[in-house]
């Protein structure tokens, strides 16, 4: 996918250049918006390339959370905090407090998930079947094992 | 290889409903919420149309009418359309890619809640003393500054738009990351279903345009409440540049995913592979780039932009649009077309968008735009693209995928009635607007003089709008009916071509127990073709000696 971001950014750069060189596109607003677009695409491509995230990830054990109440709380908190900008500091403070609570909850979820993953990986190493099924509801699933994609008997 | 027992039979508790991180739950919640706002925005439109049915003021005053068109436009174009496509994508992109999950499920869940909170914030403007915002959905300065439009309703509009679009952006990031990271083995980029590619094109625009609207809304809020931001120098032009840099791509963010979805519907119901897949993918990417380069065609009349450049890019858009059109037609050509409801809506989409697109070519040329600007021609044009294009495309997608989501079929008969009513209703509502506009009727007015003889056409348009309401209610009835007595759909009711049809309906928590091999962008079609080839060969090899056991030979006369 890195190439898609890069290619699309290049396309935007080309359109800007045509405007700049041949059609007299020279106002600061337009150039900034085009330039920003190209920069965002380049940045994404660089991050993907450096981190090795540009290609799809197969196999392995991954956690799949079922529920995340703190996320919902965080959403509500952000909305309240934003409304606080209009309706008064008190609401912003309530929103901020709830957001802290929510972040605490998210940290706990993250820890639980890492523990569950470690357990599941250990299980997988011990040679259990690919999918040990449901872990704790708040912790997640192992990823079900997929067929290799090329074998005939998978074709049903 | 056993799968987790994930479909629980008991009903989910409230906490489970609200905080589930399953992409299918998030996608469905987003879609249903957005359809709710579609209905709400439609009710506002009906109020306007009722007032406009006759000349003279009937039951609204001018101020109320201003609030209505502002909130109708805002609701439809910001609170319904982008969220609904993100909802559908959140549900179906992982399924089409053969993924068990979405990347960053919590981010997507947060996105849904910010969207809902933001949308309610915008609407809460109606409850404030001064009423909701009344500055049209694009909120141009100086009309939207604190001197011209004081009041809480306006501030709530700004905050709500920012929150809801932040939600859309987060959902979009999650879908994009899924496309990058979670494609199943064998699912190379050029084997992704067309809908997924259309989402790539869409999300490229979202990634650059949505941060801009967030910044713009923040600046507008500061401008209204703290200190002048846009009021200095050429500030109002800068506002328009920023706003349209977001709002033109916005139209295509709504449109592209439906091009993808409709393309798949057309391929499925023409019983053949999508024609011109690679060219279409490339043209979508080019389309997205051009759409991000045309924003200032909304500002031709301001004299503040390079009209030559922006009308050039606007005209070039006809190229990728034409390519996609030919790909659609080429797919149907020599296909064995099966006219089921999804296909009917898809055909409506193709036809109505042609009208919208052609009228768009007109409005894209500056001299004509000077004439049409601020008249009902513009209103008619964008309703053809938005209503004709998106709503028909959306219903094609909904009728196509409903059995997958619920496990039950919708009634074909009710669906056909809905489609017919919608088609006639859309023509009746929006064709008179073209005529009125060419006759000079301005937009954004609650009334018009009786001597202009505009009453008849306006009444027709209003009748059309009520037909659209009936059509929508038919859909609601159809959904309720299907929940009670809908026929079970099975995993693949249509003869689908992409991976979502390879799993149960509705899919289990982790989507797939096993995946078929992916060797093209239509893996299930590959399988069917392979199987019928194998059966034919088997039949030939058996030579009729064992005709009873070779299914393909069944129809041959026994020797
Ligand atoms: C359900 C049928 C619909 C009807 C009867 C309808 C009717 C109208 C009417 C009467 C206006 C006001 C025109 C004026 O006074 O200037 C309007 C404006 C508008 N509509 Fe619709 N509409 C419908 C659906 C939609 C949809 C589906 C969308 C977008 C997805 C949409 C987007 C807009 C926008 C953006 C405006 C401009 C608002 C403004 O000037 O601020 N409409 N519509
Ligand atoms: Cu535009």
XYZ file of C-alpha atoms and ligand atoms in Angstrom:
759
model
C 0.000 0.000 0.000
C 2.971 2.325 0.455
C 3.088 2.752 -3.289
C -0.570 3.746 -3.422
C -0.027 6.610 -0.992
C 3.150 7.623 -2.746
C 1.610 7.424 -6.200
C -1.446 9.382 -5.230
C 0.697 12.055 -3.598
C 2.730 12.273 -6.792
C -0.447 12.694 -8.804
C -1.502 15.593 -6.596
C 1.946 17.127 -6.942
C 1.706 16.808 -10.719
C -1.663 18.548 -10.815
C -0.296 21.350 -8.678
C 2.753 21.702 -10.918
C 0.632 21.917 -14.040
C -1.346 24.698 -12.394
C 1.771 26.454 -11.172
C 3.696 26.303 -14.438
C 1.043 26.581 -17.106
C -2.127 28.085 -15.731
C -0.774 30.665 -13.329
C -2.027 29.110 -10.121
C -0.197 31.247 -7.600
C -2.422 32.189 -4.677
C -1.048 31.235 -1.295
C -4.191 29.418 -0.139
C -4.219 27.049 -3.096
C -0.515 26.304 -2.952
C -0.686 25.647 0.786
C -3.599 23.249 0.387
C -1.935 21.358 -2.457
C 1.397 21.347 -0.672
C -0.222 20.064 2.501
C -1.867 17.228 0.610
C 1.400 16.128 -0.950
C 3.154 16.374 2.407
C 0.542 14.250 4.194
C 0.797 11.507 1.567
C 4.591 11.561 1.662
C 4.545 11.383 5.454
C 2.209 8.394 5.474
C 4.324 6.613 2.886
C 7.515 7.246 4.839
C 6.024 5.990 8.099
C 4.684 2.847 6.439
C 7.988 2.181 4.736
C 10.162 2.771 7.803
C 7.950 0.797 10.172
C 7.370 -1.989 7.695
C 3.614 -1.517 7.932
C 3.055 -1.263 4.217
C 2.099 -4.869 3.679
C -0.629 -7.054 5.059
C 0.061 -9.017 8.215
C -0.799 -12.701 8.195
C -0.964 -15.350 10.844
C 0.102 -14.984 14.417
C -2.064 -14.599 17.451
C -3.875 -11.354 17.945
C -6.207 -10.100 20.592
C -9.704 -9.187 19.567
C -11.461 -7.209 22.276
C -15.190 -7.736 22.687
C -16.262 -4.724 24.660
C -14.695 -1.453 25.560
C -16.841 0.639 27.904
C -13.989 3.105 28.591
C -13.927 3.982 24.895
C -17.574 4.967 25.038
C -16.892 6.982 28.168
C -14.036 8.724 26.385
C -16.336 9.638 23.519
C -18.941 11.090 25.855
C -16.226 12.935 27.768
C -14.831 14.548 24.631
C -18.293 15.680 23.546
C -18.986 17.165 26.987
C -15.619 18.883 27.101
C -16.251 20.416 23.683
C -19.692 21.573 24.738
C -18.003 23.132 27.739
C -16.397 25.616 25.366
C -19.880 26.956 24.737
C -21.805 26.254 27.911
C -19.210 26.952 30.551
C -16.071 25.801 32.251
C -17.953 23.519 34.642
C -18.976 21.231 31.781
C -15.476 21.217 30.362
C -14.166 20.178 33.772
C -16.682 17.366 34.065
C -15.719 16.254 30.589
C -12.044 16.394 31.469
C -12.584 14.361 34.630
C -14.513 11.703 32.759
C -11.814 11.611 30.117
C -9.172 10.871 32.760
C -11.341 8.093 34.116
C -11.784 6.698 30.639
C -8.064 6.771 29.927
C -7.460 4.878 33.133
C -9.933 2.267 31.963
C -8.255 2.025 28.591
C -4.868 1.471 30.207
C -6.340 -1.378 32.254
C -7.855 -2.883 29.129
C -4.536 -2.670 27.366
C -2.773 -4.474 30.195
C -5.389 -7.205 30.382
C -5.132 -7.662 26.658
C -1.355 -7.998 26.735
C -1.589 -10.606 29.477
C -4.193 -12.546 27.542
C -2.047 -12.432 24.449
C 0.989 -13.685 26.312
C -1.050 -16.587 27.666
C -2.436 -17.387 24.272
C 0.991 -17.293 22.641
C 2.378 -19.600 25.296
C -0.539 -21.925 24.625
C 0.118 -21.828 20.914
C 3.781 -22.675 21.469
C 2.779 -25.589 23.667
C 1.207 -27.008 20.529
C -2.454 -26.518 21.144
C -4.800 -26.258 18.221
C -4.678 -22.992 16.333
C -7.670 -21.469 17.972
C -8.269 -21.878 21.635
C -11.435 -19.881 21.436
C -12.699 -17.238 23.703
C -10.500 -15.708 26.331
C -11.926 -13.445 28.947
C -14.607 -11.299 27.300
C -12.766 -8.098 28.002
C -9.500 -9.570 26.853
C -10.198 -10.965 23.467
C -9.883 -13.815 21.114
C -7.037 -15.440 19.482
C -7.231 -14.960 15.795
C -8.790 -17.951 14.103
C -6.378 -19.701 11.846
C -7.053 -19.259 8.195
C -6.453 -21.642 5.356
C -3.317 -20.972 3.408
C -5.479 -19.850 0.553
C -4.024 -22.068 -2.110
C -5.135 -25.540 -1.157
C -7.831 -27.329 -2.963
C -9.715 -28.708 0.027
C -10.257 -25.211 1.320
C -12.380 -24.554 -1.685
C -15.786 -25.001 -0.197
C -9.394 -26.129 13.484
C -12.337 -25.137 15.572
C -13.864 -21.722 15.829
C -14.802 -19.888 18.948
C -18.472 -20.240 19.817
C -19.175 -16.619 19.311
C -22.807 -16.126 18.423
C -24.543 -16.068 21.752
C -28.233 -16.687 21.697
C -29.227 -14.453 24.563
C -29.962 -10.831 23.852
C -27.055 -8.480 24.418
C -27.118 -6.263 27.489
C -27.086 -2.499 27.172
C -23.382 -2.247 27.911
C -22.676 -4.850 25.274
C -24.789 -3.005 22.754
C -23.159 0.329 23.408
C -19.555 -0.682 23.741
C -19.096 -3.665 21.445
C -15.882 -3.440 19.457
C -16.970 -5.897 16.787
C -16.666 -3.968 13.530
C -20.018 -5.363 12.479
C -21.734 -3.873 15.494
C -19.993 -0.521 15.026
C -20.731 -0.483 11.313
C -24.360 -1.361 11.818
C -24.826 1.205 14.582
C -23.270 3.889 12.393
C -25.404 2.966 9.392
C -28.651 2.867 11.343
C -27.901 6.136 13.141
C -27.111 7.780 9.829
C -30.355 6.508 8.313
C -32.145 8.032 11.298
C -30.596 11.377 10.432
C -31.536 10.830 6.801
C -35.143 10.560 7.918
C -34.842 13.623 10.142
C -33.281 15.644 7.345
C -36.045 14.443 5.048
C -38.686 15.698 7.460
C -37.057 19.131 7.384
C -37.155 19.026 3.578
C -40.835 18.174 3.671
C -41.525 21.150 5.904
C -39.779 23.364 3.365
C -41.561 21.799 0.432
C -44.902 22.179 2.168
C -44.275 25.863 2.690
C -43.165 26.241 -0.924
C -46.159 24.410 -2.420
C -47.927 27.739 -2.876
C -46.833 31.327 -3.132
C -47.437 33.333 -0.014
C -46.353 32.430 3.500
C -48.307 29.528 4.935
C -47.008 28.243 8.224
C -43.308 29.156 8.450
C -41.669 32.531 8.808
C -38.513 33.522 6.962
C -36.307 32.884 9.944
C -37.674 29.384 10.447
C -37.174 28.649 6.749
C -33.543 29.762 6.994
C -33.000 27.386 9.892
C -34.713 24.602 7.990
C -32.628 24.725 4.844
C -29.463 25.105 6.863
C -30.252 22.147 9.051
C -31.568 20.069 6.150
C -28.393 20.624 4.172
C -26.144 20.090 7.177
C -27.965 16.965 8.248
C -28.031 15.366 4.832
C -24.558 16.179 3.700
C -22.617 16.013 6.971
C -24.609 13.930 9.433
C -26.130 11.380 7.073
C -24.054 10.809 3.976
C -20.403 10.506 5.088
C -21.318 8.531 8.210
C -23.512 6.144 6.275
C -20.741 5.217 3.861
C -18.286 4.868 6.752
C -20.788 2.616 8.505
C -21.208 0.364 5.487
C -17.443 0.286 4.971
C -16.765 -0.516 8.627
C -19.095 -3.472 8.297
C -18.075 -4.782 4.900
C -14.459 -3.898 4.166
C -13.064 -6.406 6.683
C -15.461 -9.060 5.407
C -14.519 -8.431 1.802
C -10.829 -8.582 2.655
C -11.213 -11.843 4.511
C -10.174 -10.248 7.802
C -11.323 -11.380 11.225
C -11.511 -7.896 12.633
C -10.921 -4.271 11.969
C -7.667 -2.574 12.885
C -8.030 -0.225 15.887
C -11.564 -1.280 16.850
C -11.557 1.112 19.793
C -10.745 4.020 17.515
C -13.703 3.121 15.327
C -15.961 2.812 18.367
C -14.802 6.218 19.564
C -15.509 7.538 16.080
C -19.095 6.340 16.279
C -19.693 8.038 19.618
C -18.132 11.301 18.529
C -20.297 11.222 15.421
C -23.453 10.604 17.434
C -22.558 13.233 20.042
C -21.656 15.779 17.381
C -24.821 15.171 15.382
C -26.986 15.603 18.463
C -25.043 18.750 19.288
C -25.878 20.241 15.893
C -29.539 19.398 16.317
C -29.681 20.699 19.881
C -29.477 24.139 18.299
C -33.224 23.864 17.705
C -33.724 23.819 21.475
C -31.865 27.044 22.141
C -33.603 30.349 22.512
C -32.408 31.811 19.218
C -32.964 28.596 17.288
C -30.558 26.610 15.148
C -27.922 27.951 12.771
C -29.324 29.766 9.761
C -26.326 30.413 7.574
C -26.672 27.631 4.977
C -24.683 24.468 5.346
C -21.464 26.107 4.157
C -21.527 28.813 6.814
C -19.790 31.492 4.798
C -18.276 34.501 6.414
C -19.193 37.182 7.214
C -22.694 35.721 7.579
C -21.456 33.211 10.128
C -19.436 35.589 12.269
C -20.633 36.609 15.694
C -21.893 40.005 14.564
C -24.219 38.726 11.837
C -25.232 35.488 13.524
C -24.919 35.703 17.274
C -26.364 32.966 19.407
C -25.784 29.573 20.900
C -27.369 27.671 18.010
C -24.571 28.760 15.694
C -21.847 27.808 18.138
C -23.449 24.421 18.654
C -23.473 23.961 14.888
C -19.731 24.658 14.702
C -18.890 22.338 17.592
C -21.225 19.610 16.397
C -19.883 19.664 12.859
C -16.340 19.401 14.194
C -17.163 16.509 16.535
C -19.180 14.543 14.007
C -16.568 14.904 11.295
C -13.825 13.931 13.733
C -15.875 10.783 14.253
C -16.028 10.182 10.510
C -12.262 10.667 10.280
C -11.566 8.136 13.042
C -13.842 5.540 11.454
C -12.068 6.212 8.173
C -8.599 5.740 9.697
C -9.671 2.414 11.088
C -10.999 1.217 7.730
C -7.890 2.421 5.886
C -5.577 0.687 8.350
C -7.585 -2.495 7.848
C -7.089 -2.298 4.104
C -3.353 -1.788 4.578
C -2.790 -4.468 7.213
C -5.480 -7.118 7.273
C -5.921 -8.435 3.779
C -6.251 -12.213 3.811
C -3.550 -14.439 2.339
C -3.740 -14.156 -1.425
C -5.652 -10.864 -1.316
C -3.162 -8.736 -3.217
C -4.021 -5.127 -3.945
C -5.296 -5.943 -7.394
C -7.513 -8.684 -6.044
C -9.382 -6.398 -3.690
C -13.085 -6.075 -4.435
C -14.111 -2.913 -6.212
C -15.873 -1.616 -3.117
C -12.613 -1.805 -1.151
C -10.796 0.084 -3.883
C -13.485 2.709 -3.929
C -12.923 3.048 -0.196
C -9.193 3.519 -0.766
C -9.928 6.399 -3.138
C -12.460 7.789 -0.680
C -10.203 7.554 2.323
C -7.264 9.196 0.568
C -9.502 12.242 0.274
C -10.756 11.898 3.822
C -7.200 11.796 5.148
C -6.358 15.165 3.616
C -9.710 16.964 3.622
C -11.149 16.094 7.016
C -8.321 17.516 9.117
C -8.899 20.741 7.195
C -12.552 20.957 8.213
C -11.611 20.286 11.818
C -9.145 23.148 11.721
C -11.632 25.380 9.914
C -14.340 24.769 12.499
C -11.901 25.416 15.325
C -10.890 28.709 13.712
C -14.507 29.651 13.102
C -15.321 28.976 16.729
C -12.426 31.156 17.829
C -13.475 33.813 15.349
C -16.955 33.849 16.845
C -16.032 33.659 20.498
C -12.508 34.858 21.103
C -10.895 37.013 18.486
C -11.119 37.808 14.799
C -9.459 35.191 12.651
C -11.075 35.339 9.242
C -12.263 38.896 9.377
C -8.824 40.307 8.644
C -7.544 40.801 5.094
C -8.858 38.270 2.563
C -10.102 36.152 5.412
C -13.472 35.284 4.018
C -11.864 33.990 0.832
C -9.527 31.905 2.946
C -12.508 30.522 4.812
C -14.140 29.564 1.538
C -10.933 27.995 0.263
C -10.633 25.917 3.411
C -14.278 25.017 3.507
C -14.566 23.923 -0.118
C -11.263 22.076 0.069
C -13.202 19.869 2.444
C -16.655 20.153 0.943
C -15.988 19.338 -2.658
C -14.189 16.071 -1.884
C -17.031 15.504 0.554
C -19.406 15.047 -2.345
C -17.135 12.366 -3.769
C -16.575 10.773 -0.395
C -20.283 10.123 -0.504
C -20.235 9.052 -4.118
C -17.189 6.778 -4.617
C -18.136 4.067 -2.142
C -21.464 3.788 -3.878
C -19.751 3.534 -7.255
C -17.876 0.591 -5.783
C -20.955 -0.964 -4.240
C -23.050 -0.442 -7.365
C -20.253 -1.858 -9.510
C -20.362 -5.045 -7.473
C -24.127 -5.184 -7.654
C -23.988 -4.789 -11.418
C -21.362 -7.510 -11.772
C -23.255 -9.884 -9.494
C -26.589 -9.378 -11.212
C -25.082 -9.494 -14.673
C -23.610 -12.855 -13.688
C -20.146 -11.967 -14.814
C -16.868 -10.495 -13.696
C -16.659 -6.711 -13.408
C -15.488 -5.446 -16.763
C -12.409 -3.211 -16.887
C -11.434 -3.733 -13.256
C -7.907 -2.371 -13.477
C -8.842 0.654 -15.525
C -11.650 1.398 -13.110
C -9.325 1.187 -10.128
C -6.883 3.582 -11.766
C -9.657 5.913 -12.797
C -10.970 5.988 -9.229
C -7.564 7.083 -7.970
C -7.327 9.727 -10.689
C -10.883 10.790 -9.910
C -9.967 11.230 -6.253
C -6.949 13.350 -7.151
C -8.971 15.572 -9.469
C -11.756 15.907 -6.910
C -9.227 17.208 -4.455
C -8.116 19.786 -7.037
C -11.375 21.439 -8.017
C -12.668 22.978 -4.807
C -12.575 26.581 -5.949
C -15.126 25.995 -8.706
C -17.576 26.896 -5.971
C -15.937 30.286 -5.785
C -15.911 31.400 -9.429
C -18.106 34.346 -8.616
C -15.846 35.585 -5.803
C -13.101 36.704 -8.245
C -10.607 35.561 -5.622
C -9.399 32.380 -7.287
C -7.780 31.199 -10.498
C -10.913 30.363 -12.483
C -8.970 28.986 -15.433
C -7.191 26.332 -13.398
C -10.245 25.238 -11.480
C -12.511 25.023 -14.491
C -9.812 22.997 -16.267
C -9.618 20.459 -13.451
C -13.406 20.422 -13.140
C -13.828 19.607 -16.793
C -11.208 16.861 -16.628
C -13.328 15.052 -14.073
C -15.479 13.921 -16.968
C -12.658 11.550 -18.008
C -12.574 9.196 -15.017
C -16.332 9.538 -14.637
C -16.765 8.450 -18.244
C -14.425 5.491 -17.749
C -16.487 4.274 -14.827
C -19.634 4.679 -16.836
C -18.248 2.551 -19.634
C -17.085 -0.063 -17.169
C -20.628 -0.290 -15.798
C -22.122 -0.556 -19.264
C -19.432 -2.989 -20.369
C -20.228 -5.226 -17.412
C -23.905 -5.314 -18.289
C -23.158 -5.813 -21.977
C -23.561 -9.512 -22.799
C -24.186 -10.206 -19.148
C -27.140 -12.311 -18.149
C -28.933 -9.539 -16.334
C -31.105 -10.560 -13.419
C -33.464 -7.799 -12.378
C -33.660 -8.126 -8.618
C -34.107 -5.147 -6.307
C -30.406 -4.345 -5.797
C -29.964 -4.239 -9.557
C -33.023 -2.022 -10.011
C -31.656 0.523 -7.566
C -28.267 0.264 -9.250
C -29.843 1.081 -12.604
C -31.636 4.049 -11.020
C -28.288 5.229 -9.708
C -26.675 4.983 -13.134
C -29.519 6.860 -14.834
C -30.016 9.642 -12.320
C -26.352 10.246 -11.885
C -26.079 10.760 -15.592
C -28.498 13.684 -15.285
C -26.665 15.072 -12.262
C -23.280 14.651 -13.900
C -24.283 16.260 -17.166
C -25.797 19.229 -15.397
C -22.604 19.410 -13.358
C -20.572 19.819 -16.542
C -22.709 22.873 -17.244
C -22.284 24.382 -13.825
C -18.528 23.744 -14.026
C -18.106 26.275 -16.797
C -17.752 29.751 -15.308
C -20.024 31.729 -17.673
C -22.935 29.378 -17.149
C -22.271 29.282 -13.461
C -22.665 33.039 -13.242
C -26.142 32.561 -14.579
C -27.092 29.543 -12.498
C -25.370 30.501 -9.264
C -27.843 30.936 -6.422
C -30.778 29.790 -8.492
C -32.779 26.588 -8.248
C -30.683 25.149 -11.088
C -27.949 24.556 -8.528
C -30.393 22.991 -6.099
C -31.686 20.685 -8.837
C -28.160 19.773 -9.919
C -26.868 18.761 -6.554
C -29.998 16.864 -5.665
C -29.574 14.766 -8.782
C -26.068 13.883 -7.775
C -26.836 13.597 -4.085
C -30.290 12.123 -4.088
C -30.162 10.388 -7.439
C -26.588 9.319 -7.024
C -26.134 8.531 -3.403
C -29.542 7.524 -2.173
C -30.185 5.140 -5.059
C -26.674 3.761 -4.753
C -27.128 3.415 -1.031
C -30.331 1.452 -1.421
C -28.675 -0.763 -4.025
C -26.032 -1.516 -1.389
C -28.603 -1.955 1.363
C -30.782 -4.359 -0.610
C -27.682 -6.254 -1.704
C -26.152 -6.626 1.744
C -29.198 -6.706 3.997
C -29.449 -10.531 3.854
C -25.801 -10.787 4.894
C -26.282 -8.509 7.882
C -29.551 -9.951 9.177
C -29.648 -13.433 7.710
C -33.040 -12.672 6.201
C -34.277 -11.468 2.864
C -36.228 -8.323 2.175
C -39.464 -8.570 0.244
C -38.822 -8.141 -3.462
C -42.319 -6.831 -4.113
C -42.088 -4.066 -1.526
C -38.597 -3.283 -2.782
C -39.806 -2.877 -6.346
C -42.573 -0.547 -5.209
C -40.078 1.474 -3.213
C -37.716 1.724 -6.153
C -40.452 2.799 -8.557
C -41.851 5.372 -6.155
C -38.389 6.723 -5.468
C -37.601 7.020 -9.133
C -40.798 8.806 -10.074
C -40.657 10.848 -6.867
C -37.108 11.975 -7.550
C -37.991 13.087 -11.066
C -41.121 14.848 -9.886
C -39.317 16.630 -7.064
C -36.240 17.792 -8.863
C -37.098 18.279 -12.551
C -39.432 21.200 -11.756
C -36.528 22.749 -9.858
C -34.456 22.843 -13.065
C -37.256 24.610 -14.877
C -37.890 27.017 -12.025
C -34.209 27.778 -11.781
C -33.866 28.584 -15.465
C -36.876 30.808 -15.080
C -34.946 32.655 -12.388
C -36.328 31.377 -9.113
C -33.662 32.027 -6.480
C -32.723 29.426 -3.889
C -32.968 29.823 -0.141
C -36.218 31.756 -0.199
C -39.340 30.832 1.742
C -41.638 32.499 -0.713
C -42.008 33.665 -4.311
C -44.282 36.197 -5.969
C -47.618 34.851 -7.189
C -47.447 36.681 -10.526
C -44.428 34.612 -11.659
C -46.621 31.552 -12.236
C -44.306 29.326 -10.278
C -47.071 27.797 -8.185
C -47.833 24.815 -10.398
C -44.260 23.568 -10.699
C -43.625 24.094 -7.018
C -46.708 22.077 -6.144
C -45.505 19.243 -8.387
C -42.152 19.284 -6.644
C -43.861 19.103 -3.260
C -45.991 16.154 -4.338
C -42.824 14.416 -5.489
C -41.258 15.002 -2.091
C -44.174 13.281 -0.381
C -43.808 10.333 -2.740
C -40.233 10.049 -1.536
C -41.500 9.929 2.031
C -43.876 7.096 1.162
C -41.017 5.239 -0.518
C -38.877 5.547 2.605
C -41.721 4.343 4.811
C -42.131 1.325 2.531
C -38.504 0.517 3.229
C -39.081 0.715 6.981
C -42.089 -1.598 6.640
C -39.978 -3.964 4.558
C -37.279 -4.127 7.232
C -39.792 -4.751 10.004
C -41.558 -7.373 7.920
C -38.313 -9.145 7.175
C -37.438 -9.279 10.859
C -40.667 -11.141 11.568
C -41.348 -13.260 8.524
C -38.396 -12.686 6.191
C -37.202 -15.768 4.370
C -33.851 -17.039 5.706
C -31.161 -15.935 3.304
C -28.425 -18.503 3.733
C -24.783 -17.523 3.285
C -25.057 -16.490 -0.362
C -28.529 -15.571 -1.584
C -27.451 -13.739 -4.751
C -24.586 -15.755 -6.158
C -22.094 -13.228 -4.797
C -18.533 -12.923 -6.024
C -16.617 -11.604 -3.038
C -15.542 -13.085 0.273
C -18.352 -11.770 2.470
C -20.620 -14.332 0.786
C -18.334 -17.172 1.843
C -19.369 -16.984 5.473
C -22.584 -17.331 7.430
C -25.295 -14.654 7.460
C -24.895 -12.896 9.803
C -21.176 -13.649 10.047
C -19.770 -14.979 13.331
C -17.776 -12.743 15.648
C -14.485 -13.492 13.911
C -16.108 -13.428 10.462
C -14.716 -16.601 8.902
C -14.125 -20.136 10.023
C -12.291 -20.817 6.810
C -11.500 -18.856 3.722
C -11.641 -19.955 0.122
C -8.492 -19.323 -1.905
C -8.232 -15.851 -3.375
C -6.959 -15.847 -6.944
C -8.769 -12.855 -8.403
C -11.073 -10.040 -7.405
C -14.028 -12.398 -7.683
C -12.927 -15.437 -5.675
C -16.364 -16.980 -5.324
C -17.019 -16.680 -9.027
C -13.672 -18.462 -9.595
C -14.853 -21.280 -7.391
C -18.142 -21.666 -9.193
C -16.453 -21.648 -12.577
C -13.881 -24.145 -11.384
C -16.535 -26.407 -9.988
C -18.635 -26.409 -13.118
C -15.534 -27.070 -15.196
C -14.612 -29.966 -12.946
C -18.116 -31.326 -13.137
C -18.073 -31.118 -16.900
C -14.774 -32.953 -17.078
C -16.023 -35.529 -14.648
C -19.089 -35.999 -16.784
C -16.992 -36.473 -19.894
C -14.592 -38.845 -18.206
C -17.398 -40.940 -16.848
C -18.724 -41.037 -20.392
C -22.186 -41.783 -19.162
C -21.098 -45.101 -17.680
C -21.786 -43.788 -14.235
C -24.150 -41.020 -15.149
C -26.111 -41.206 -11.958
C -23.199 -40.150 -9.852
C -21.840 -37.370 -12.025
C -24.086 -34.402 -11.380
C -23.191 -32.585 -14.574
C -24.282 -35.534 -16.616
C -27.651 -35.689 -14.999
C -29.415 -33.972 -17.831
C -27.981 -36.173 -20.539
C -30.238 -38.966 -21.686
C -29.263 -42.319 -20.236
C -27.727 -44.591 -22.862
C -35.621 13.625 0.533
C -35.788 14.407 -0.484
C -35.241 15.812 -0.521
C -35.984 16.939 -0.719
C -37.488 17.016 -0.947
C -35.075 18.058 -0.648
C -35.456 19.386 -0.778
C -34.640 20.480 -0.592
C -35.055 21.841 -0.581
C -36.477 22.322 -0.787
C -33.958 22.605 -0.337
C -33.929 24.107 -0.137
C -33.547 24.844 -1.340
C -33.452 26.315 -1.023
O -34.389 26.905 -0.480
O -32.404 26.852 -1.354
C -32.845 21.730 -0.211
C -31.545 22.138 0.038
C -30.475 21.279 0.176
N -30.500 19.890 0.145
Fe -32.157 18.763 -0.132
N -33.804 17.593 -0.414
C -33.851 16.228 -0.348
C -32.798 15.359 -0.141
C -31.480 15.747 0.020
C -30.356 14.856 0.139
C -30.434 13.338 0.116
C -29.241 15.635 0.281
C -27.782 15.251 0.468
C -27.285 14.071 0.642
C -29.672 17.016 0.251
C -28.820 18.107 0.357
C -29.222 19.423 0.329
C -28.331 20.545 0.483
C -26.823 20.462 0.695
C -29.111 21.709 0.396
C -28.615 23.159 0.492
C -28.891 23.707 1.826
C -28.396 25.101 1.931
O -28.656 25.907 1.019
O -27.752 25.387 2.929
N -31.027 17.053 0.089
N -33.276 20.425 -0.356
Cu -17.648 20.991 -6.201
